[in-house]
Amino acid sequence: LWANYTRSGGAWQRLFDIGTGETANMFLCPAIGGSNNGVMRFAITIGGSGSESQLSASEQLATGWHHIAVVIDEDAMNMEMYLDGVSIVTAATAVLPKDLGVTTQNWLGRSEYGADAYYSGSLDEFRIYDRALTAAEIVEILGGGLTGITAGVPSPDNGATDVPRENDLSWTPGEMAQTHNVYFGTSEEDVRNAGIANPLGVLVGEGQDANTYDPGRLELGRTYYWRIDEVNDATLFKGAVWSFTVEPFSYPVENVKATASSEYSVNTLASKTADGSGLDENDLHGDDLKTMWATQKNATGPAWIQYEFDTVYKLDRVLVWNSNQAIESLIGIGVKDATVEISLDGAAWTTLATVELAQGAGEPLAPQTFDLGGTAARYFKVTPLSNWGGVLNQYSLAEVRFYYIPVAAREPNPADDANDVVP
């Protein structure tokens, strides 16, 4: 619902209160206690205030218009409160709305408790959904979506990733919609601004009856944007712009185990090259040696680092961040030339290539990408032949990431072990 609270008028006001009396209800208060103290709270109980499940914000509802949403997840027995589209608090719940049974006292602006004050302010767009909304859908509601007049509930979900490249688009039509205009393309700006008079190359369906659209075989890894305008006689209700990203060609290999011939200290373990440490949100590596692997100085025998996967993968490519500590340009222990070997069983090895890695400069470092061409392997070994300094008999790497090409069926729909599947 939308609420414009005056912060006046007495204690324990209700935005809504749904139930059958004081011992079976769920309610939302803009401020518990007096009008100028307490916090905003949602609560649900079937046994009175002593046993209710509560969801309390950090402060009371501010004046002015604000959108409040409470989502209750039956599977997780969890509830979450959103203010103006942003999640502000979560909590477990022991009670669900269905536990209230048939409710007979369902109020807006009034409490089940006779002594509580009536709500002082305005309310608008109060809705109850019969399922748990996603965070993206709550944001969509803020923009006018999931209403009776515009298209809603997009599939794929707005912002979805890893969407199959052969996937129909669908949506819930507006209640008054007679036909639908479909806009679809790779430019968000074009999809947002296009219209019948100026289609901008993204109007793909005009006046269609079906609430589905087949975009054909999509490009791997590409982000697409789409919009549905609902049409009723001469009236057009412009929809929000939705987006989704198609599945990539290859996926990161997870749970990689790294071992090495030697490790300089407990802070420079081989595992540091496979745990994402040192990487920022842009996949640039920092200069802290404690987020990298380094060998012992002058260790006997050849240095090596080996990666083991949980099964055999068809490897597409590998990303490598070389040693990048702040003094790398002075000591040069980053790997320069190295031999790369692969194995299916960890016993029989095949030499894949000899490569040269670029030297890190102690500044935010982007990875080098090496094409593995679909090579099948469970083990991957790097044996340094030289470092960039040429003085110390020591080697270092910052991070290594592998990508694999799926070759087995995956992501079944319905999901494995799914329950309550529609016949």
Short mmCIF file of N, CA and C in Angstrom, two decimals, residues 257-263 268-274 292-295 302-308 320 335 338-341 349 357 379-384 395-400 402:
data_model
loop_
_atom_site.label_atom_id
_atom_site.label_comp_id
_atom_site.label_asym_id
_atom_site.label_seq_id
_atom_site.Cartn_x
_atom_site.Cartn_y
_atom_site.Cartn_z
N LYS A 257 39.89 -26.90 -6.23
CA LYS A 257 40.88 -27.15 -5.20
C LYS A 257 42.27 -26.86 -5.76
N ALA A 258 43.04 -26.02 -5.07
CA ALA A 258 44.37 -25.64 -5.53
C ALA A 258 45.43 -26.16 -4.57
N THR A 259 46.48 -26.79 -5.12
CA THR A 259 47.64 -27.23 -4.34
C THR A 259 48.89 -26.76 -5.08
N ALA A 260 50.01 -26.74 -4.37
CA ALA A 260 51.24 -26.22 -4.97
C ALA A 260 52.45 -26.95 -4.42
N SER A 261 53.58 -26.78 -5.13
CA SER A 261 54.83 -27.40 -4.71
C SER A 261 55.30 -26.85 -3.38
N SER A 262 55.06 -25.57 -3.13
CA SER A 262 55.41 -24.95 -1.86
C SER A 262 54.62 -23.67 -1.69
N GLU A 263 54.59 -23.16 -0.46
CA GLU A 263 53.88 -21.92 -0.15
C GLU A 263 54.75 -21.10 0.79
N THR A 268 49.99 -16.88 2.02
CA THR A 268 50.17 -16.94 0.56
C THR A 268 49.94 -18.37 0.06
N LEU A 269 48.82 -18.93 0.44
CA LEU A 269 48.50 -20.31 0.09
C LEU A 269 48.07 -20.41 -1.38
N ALA A 270 48.19 -21.59 -1.93
CA ALA A 270 47.74 -21.84 -3.30
C ALA A 270 46.25 -21.55 -3.44
N SER A 271 45.49 -21.82 -2.38
CA SER A 271 44.04 -21.61 -2.42
C SER A 271 43.66 -20.16 -2.65
N LYS A 272 44.56 -19.22 -2.37
CA LYS A 272 44.27 -17.80 -2.58
C LYS A 272 44.04 -17.49 -4.06
N THR A 273 44.54 -18.37 -4.95
CA THR A 273 44.34 -18.13 -6.38
C THR A 273 43.00 -18.63 -6.88
N ALA A 274 42.21 -19.27 -6.01
CA ALA A 274 40.94 -19.85 -6.46
C ALA A 274 39.77 -19.45 -5.58
N MET A 292 47.34 -13.56 -2.64
CA MET A 292 47.97 -14.26 -3.77
C MET A 292 48.73 -15.49 -3.27
N TRP A 293 49.17 -16.32 -4.22
CA TRP A 293 50.04 -17.45 -3.92
C TRP A 293 51.48 -17.06 -4.20
N ALA A 294 52.39 -17.50 -3.32
CA ALA A 294 53.82 -17.32 -3.55
C ALA A 294 54.54 -18.56 -3.04
N THR A 295 55.58 -18.98 -3.76
CA THR A 295 56.36 -20.15 -3.36
C THR A 295 57.40 -19.75 -2.32
N PRO A 302 61.28 -28.25 -9.20
CA PRO A 302 60.49 -27.29 -9.97
C PRO A 302 59.28 -26.81 -9.18
N ALA A 303 58.96 -25.53 -9.33
CA ALA A 303 57.75 -24.99 -8.72
C ALA A 303 56.54 -25.34 -9.60
N TRP A 304 55.39 -25.55 -8.98
CA TRP A 304 54.18 -25.80 -9.75
C TRP A 304 52.96 -25.46 -8.89
N ILE A 305 51.85 -25.21 -9.57
CA ILE A 305 50.57 -25.06 -8.89
C ILE A 305 49.56 -25.84 -9.70
N GLN A 306 48.70 -26.59 -9.01
CA GLN A 306 47.78 -27.51 -9.66
C GLN A 306 46.36 -27.26 -9.20
N TYR A 307 45.41 -27.39 -10.14
CA TYR A 307 43.99 -27.18 -9.85
C TYR A 307 43.22 -28.46 -10.13
N GLU A 308 42.37 -28.85 -9.18
CA GLU A 308 41.55 -30.05 -9.31
C GLU A 308 40.08 -29.66 -9.28
N VAL A 320 43.61 -15.47 -16.03
CA VAL A 320 44.75 -15.49 -15.13
C VAL A 320 45.13 -14.06 -14.75
N VAL A 335 54.99 -14.93 -12.40
CA VAL A 335 55.34 -15.92 -13.43
C VAL A 335 55.46 -15.22 -14.78
N ALA A 338 55.62 -20.24 -18.62
CA ALA A 338 55.14 -21.40 -17.88
C ALA A 338 54.63 -22.46 -18.83
N THR A 339 54.75 -23.71 -18.40
CA THR A 339 54.18 -24.84 -19.12
C THR A 339 52.84 -25.21 -18.50
N VAL A 340 51.85 -25.44 -19.35
CA VAL A 340 50.51 -25.80 -18.89
C VAL A 340 50.24 -27.25 -19.27
N GLU A 341 49.82 -28.06 -18.30
CA GLU A 341 49.49 -29.46 -18.53
C GLU A 341 48.08 -29.75 -18.02
N TRP A 349 49.61 -37.05 -17.78
CA TRP A 349 49.54 -35.63 -18.09
C TRP A 349 49.83 -35.37 -19.57
N LEU A 357 52.97 -14.90 -19.38
CA LEU A 357 52.04 -14.05 -18.65
C LEU A 357 52.60 -12.64 -18.58
N TYR A 379 42.18 -32.08 -14.07
CA TYR A 379 43.34 -31.49 -13.40
C TYR A 379 44.03 -30.54 -14.37
N PHE A 380 44.54 -29.45 -13.82
CA PHE A 380 45.18 -28.40 -14.63
C PHE A 380 46.42 -27.94 -13.85
N LYS A 381 47.61 -28.09 -14.46
CA LYS A 381 48.85 -27.77 -13.76
C LYS A 381 49.63 -26.69 -14.50
N VAL A 382 50.15 -25.72 -13.74
CA VAL A 382 51.01 -24.66 -14.28
C VAL A 382 52.39 -24.83 -13.65
N THR A 383 53.41 -24.98 -14.50
CA THR A 383 54.79 -25.11 -14.03
C THR A 383 55.59 -23.91 -14.51
N PRO A 384 55.92 -22.96 -13.63
CA PRO A 384 56.69 -21.79 -14.04
C PRO A 384 58.08 -22.18 -14.54
N TYR A 395 58.19 -17.71 -7.16
CA TYR A 395 57.13 -17.47 -8.14
C TYR A 395 55.83 -17.12 -7.42
N SER A 396 54.98 -16.40 -8.15
CA SER A 396 53.72 -15.97 -7.55
C SER A 396 52.65 -15.79 -8.62
N LEU A 397 51.40 -16.13 -8.25
CA LEU A 397 50.20 -15.86 -9.06
C LEU A 397 49.13 -15.27 -8.14
N ALA A 398 48.26 -14.45 -8.72
CA ALA A 398 47.22 -13.82 -7.92
C ALA A 398 45.90 -14.58 -7.96
N GLU A 399 45.40 -14.90 -9.15
CA GLU A 399 44.09 -15.53 -9.25
C GLU A 399 43.99 -16.26 -10.58
N VAL A 400 43.26 -17.39 -10.58
CA VAL A 400 43.00 -18.17 -11.79
C VAL A 400 41.52 -18.57 -11.77
N PHE A 402 38.48 -20.66 -14.13
CA PHE A 402 38.20 -21.53 -15.27
C PHE A 402 36.74 -21.42 -15.67
#
